Amino acid sequence: MRHRLEFALSRNTKNQFKTKGQFATFITNFLLFLTILFVFGIFIRQRSFTHNFLSVLFLGQTLNVFDLIVIDLLWWRHTPRIRLSKVPQPDLYRNPRKHLHAFIKAFIMFLTIALIDGYLLTLF
């Protein structure tokens, strides 16, 4: 009986973490931040595309730099993982290269969002 219970518990924890594809995650984040930064951009918009583009770019990249330095490099890498204690590769999250790679991808994403939102804010 005890062996069956242990087997059932171990079987349930193996599939506990569901993962999405990188493309689906990127599109979800892109649409989310496109909407959020557009809403914030409404309050600071001007008639000039350059002003709108730079304002939205500044908001996005400030968030990106804060995420890299404070959350990823200072906090996330140096705290014990209670929530992610069963992740198969915990050392991957302690590696700064992973966080720098995510920063570069987010830099490109926020640049594209600033172009789109800057154009949309200029239209209205």
mmCIF file of C-alpha atoms in Angstrom:
data_model
loop_
_atom_site.group_PDB
_atom_site.id
_atom_site.type_symbol
_atom_site.label_atom_id
_atom_site.label_comp_id
_atom_site.label_asym_id
_atom_site.label_seq_id
_atom_site.Cartn_x
_atom_site.Cartn_y
_atom_site.Cartn_z
ATOM 1 C CA MET A 1 0.000 0.000 0.000
ATOM 2 C CA ARG A 2 2.754 2.434 0.936
ATOM 3 C CA HIS A 3 4.632 1.637 -2.293
ATOM 4 C CA ARG A 4 1.532 2.415 -4.384
ATOM 5 C CA LEU A 5 1.024 5.713 -2.582
ATOM 6 C CA GLU A 6 4.652 6.735 -3.154
ATOM 7 C CA PHE A 7 4.361 5.745 -6.819
ATOM 8 C CA ALA A 8 1.168 7.781 -7.219
ATOM 9 C CA LEU A 9 2.744 10.805 -5.564
ATOM 10 C CA SER A 10 5.891 10.601 -7.667
ATOM 11 C CA ARG A 11 3.848 10.159 -10.840
ATOM 12 C CA ASN A 12 1.757 13.267 -10.119
ATOM 13 C CA THR A 13 4.753 15.491 -9.423
ATOM 14 C CA LYS A 14 6.529 14.586 -12.668
ATOM 15 C CA ASN A 15 4.004 16.435 -14.822
ATOM 16 C CA GLN A 16 3.371 19.212 -12.346
ATOM 17 C CA PHE A 17 5.082 21.914 -14.427
ATOM 18 C CA LYS A 18 3.480 22.700 -17.745
ATOM 19 C CA THR A 19 5.574 24.503 -20.301
ATOM 20 C CA LYS A 20 4.590 26.549 -23.317
ATOM 21 C CA GLY A 21 6.629 26.982 -26.426
ATOM 22 C CA GLN A 22 9.001 29.914 -26.627
ATOM 23 C CA PHE A 23 7.112 31.416 -29.560
ATOM 24 C CA ALA A 24 3.764 31.293 -27.732
ATOM 25 C CA THR A 25 5.334 32.876 -24.663
ATOM 26 C CA PHE A 26 6.956 35.616 -26.761
ATOM 27 C CA ILE A 27 3.675 36.434 -28.557
ATOM 28 C CA THR A 28 1.766 36.508 -25.267
ATOM 29 C CA ASN A 29 4.311 38.869 -23.692
ATOM 30 C CA PHE A 30 4.418 40.982 -26.846
ATOM 31 C CA LEU A 31 0.649 41.498 -26.927
ATOM 32 C CA LEU A 32 0.463 42.110 -23.183
ATOM 33 C CA PHE A 33 3.164 44.800 -23.159
ATOM 34 C CA LEU A 34 1.910 46.275 -26.436
ATOM 35 C CA THR A 35 -1.420 46.917 -24.722
ATOM 36 C CA ILE A 36 -0.008 48.070 -21.379
ATOM 37 C CA LEU A 37 2.513 50.484 -22.886
ATOM 38 C CA PHE A 38 -0.113 51.823 -25.293
ATOM 39 C CA VAL A 39 -2.389 52.647 -22.355
ATOM 40 C CA PHE A 40 0.469 54.394 -20.513
ATOM 41 C CA GLY A 41 1.419 56.131 -23.753
ATOM 42 C CA ILE A 42 -2.042 57.679 -24.038
ATOM 43 C CA PHE A 43 -1.296 59.852 -21.008
ATOM 44 C CA ILE A 44 2.029 61.164 -22.354
ATOM 45 C CA ARG A 45 1.398 61.292 -26.090
ATOM 46 C CA GLN A 46 2.227 64.196 -28.381
ATOM 47 C CA ARG A 47 1.704 64.774 -32.098
ATOM 48 C CA SER A 48 5.308 63.844 -32.838
ATOM 49 C CA PHE A 49 6.147 60.221 -33.641
ATOM 50 C CA THR A 50 9.651 60.721 -32.261
ATOM 51 C CA HIS A 51 8.365 61.823 -28.859
ATOM 52 C CA ASN A 52 5.841 58.979 -28.668
ATOM 53 C CA PHE A 53 8.398 56.405 -29.812
ATOM 54 C CA LEU A 54 11.061 57.568 -27.356
ATOM 55 C CA SER A 55 8.589 57.786 -24.463
ATOM 56 C CA VAL A 56 7.273 54.253 -24.962
ATOM 57 C CA LEU A 57 10.800 52.964 -25.597
ATOM 58 C CA PHE A 58 11.988 54.576 -22.350
ATOM 59 C CA LEU A 59 9.135 52.971 -20.386
ATOM 60 C CA GLY A 60 9.775 49.535 -21.852
ATOM 61 C CA GLN A 61 13.545 49.581 -21.541
ATOM 62 C CA THR A 62 13.375 50.920 -17.981
ATOM 63 C CA LEU A 63 11.204 47.957 -17.092
ATOM 64 C CA ASN A 64 13.608 45.652 -18.938
ATOM 65 C CA VAL A 65 16.712 46.987 -17.150
ATOM 66 C CA PHE A 66 14.949 46.799 -13.768
ATOM 67 C CA ASP A 67 13.991 43.198 -14.503
ATOM 68 C CA LEU A 68 17.561 42.291 -15.459
ATOM 69 C CA ILE A 69 19.440 44.004 -12.642
ATOM 70 C CA VAL A 70 17.125 43.911 -9.642
ATOM 71 C CA ILE A 71 14.913 40.904 -10.195
ATOM 72 C CA ASP A 72 17.087 38.510 -12.204
ATOM 73 C CA LEU A 73 20.685 39.219 -11.214
ATOM 74 C CA LEU A 74 20.399 40.517 -7.651
ATOM 75 C CA TRP A 75 17.319 38.819 -6.252
ATOM 76 C CA TRP A 76 16.388 35.755 -8.308
ATOM 77 C CA ARG A 77 19.885 34.286 -8.542
ATOM 78 C CA HIS A 78 20.657 34.653 -4.826
ATOM 79 C CA THR A 79 17.532 33.358 -3.100
ATOM 80 C CA PRO A 80 16.604 29.757 -2.397
ATOM 81 C CA ARG A 81 13.944 28.402 -4.712
ATOM 82 C CA ILE A 82 10.997 27.300 -2.651
ATOM 83 C CA ARG A 83 8.566 27.468 -5.541
ATOM 84 C CA LEU A 84 10.954 26.003 -8.106
ATOM 85 C CA SER A 85 12.684 23.418 -5.958
ATOM 86 C CA LYS A 86 11.717 20.594 -8.348
ATOM 87 C CA VAL A 87 12.933 22.248 -11.540
ATOM 88 C CA PRO A 88 15.157 19.756 -13.388
ATOM 89 C CA GLN A 89 17.984 22.278 -14.018
ATOM 90 C CA PRO A 90 18.103 24.822 -11.168
ATOM 91 C CA ASP A 91 21.647 25.890 -12.109
ATOM 92 C CA LEU A 92 20.293 27.215 -15.397
ATOM 93 C CA TYR A 93 18.443 29.952 -13.488
ATOM 94 C CA ARG A 94 21.589 30.909 -11.575
ATOM 95 C CA ASN A 95 23.547 31.373 -14.802
ATOM 96 C CA PRO A 96 23.689 35.087 -15.738
ATOM 97 C CA ARG A 97 23.912 34.230 -19.449
ATOM 98 C CA LYS A 98 20.327 33.020 -19.406
ATOM 99 C CA HIS A 99 19.185 36.333 -17.969
ATOM 100 C CA LEU A 100 21.309 38.363 -20.401
ATOM 101 C CA HIS A 101 19.852 36.393 -23.310
ATOM 102 C CA ALA A 102 16.342 37.138 -22.023
ATOM 103 C CA PHE A 103 17.307 40.819 -21.686
ATOM 104 C CA ILE A 104 18.390 40.978 -25.337
ATOM 105 C CA LYS A 105 15.175 39.319 -26.505
ATOM 106 C CA ALA A 106 13.142 41.748 -24.398
ATOM 107 C CA PHE A 107 15.180 44.680 -25.757
ATOM 108 C CA ILE A 108 14.153 43.742 -29.296
ATOM 109 C CA MET A 109 10.561 43.165 -28.196
ATOM 110 C CA PHE A 110 10.293 46.577 -26.481
ATOM 111 C CA LEU A 111 11.917 48.284 -29.470
ATOM 112 C CA THR A 112 9.295 46.772 -31.779
ATOM 113 C CA ILE A 113 6.513 47.677 -29.355
ATOM 114 C CA ALA A 114 7.772 51.269 -29.196
ATOM 115 C CA LEU A 115 7.683 51.498 -32.993
ATOM 116 C CA ILE A 116 4.107 50.200 -33.174
ATOM 117 C CA ASP A 117 2.780 52.148 -30.189
ATOM 118 C CA GLY A 118 4.598 55.306 -31.263
ATOM 119 C CA TYR A 119 2.906 55.103 -34.644
ATOM 120 C CA LEU A 120 -0.529 54.330 -33.163
ATOM 121 C CA LEU A 121 -0.257 57.150 -30.636
ATOM 122 C CA THR A 122 0.649 59.578 -33.421
ATOM 123 C CA LEU A 123 -2.496 58.636 -35.354
ATOM 124 C CA PHE A 124 -4.921 59.555 -32.566
#
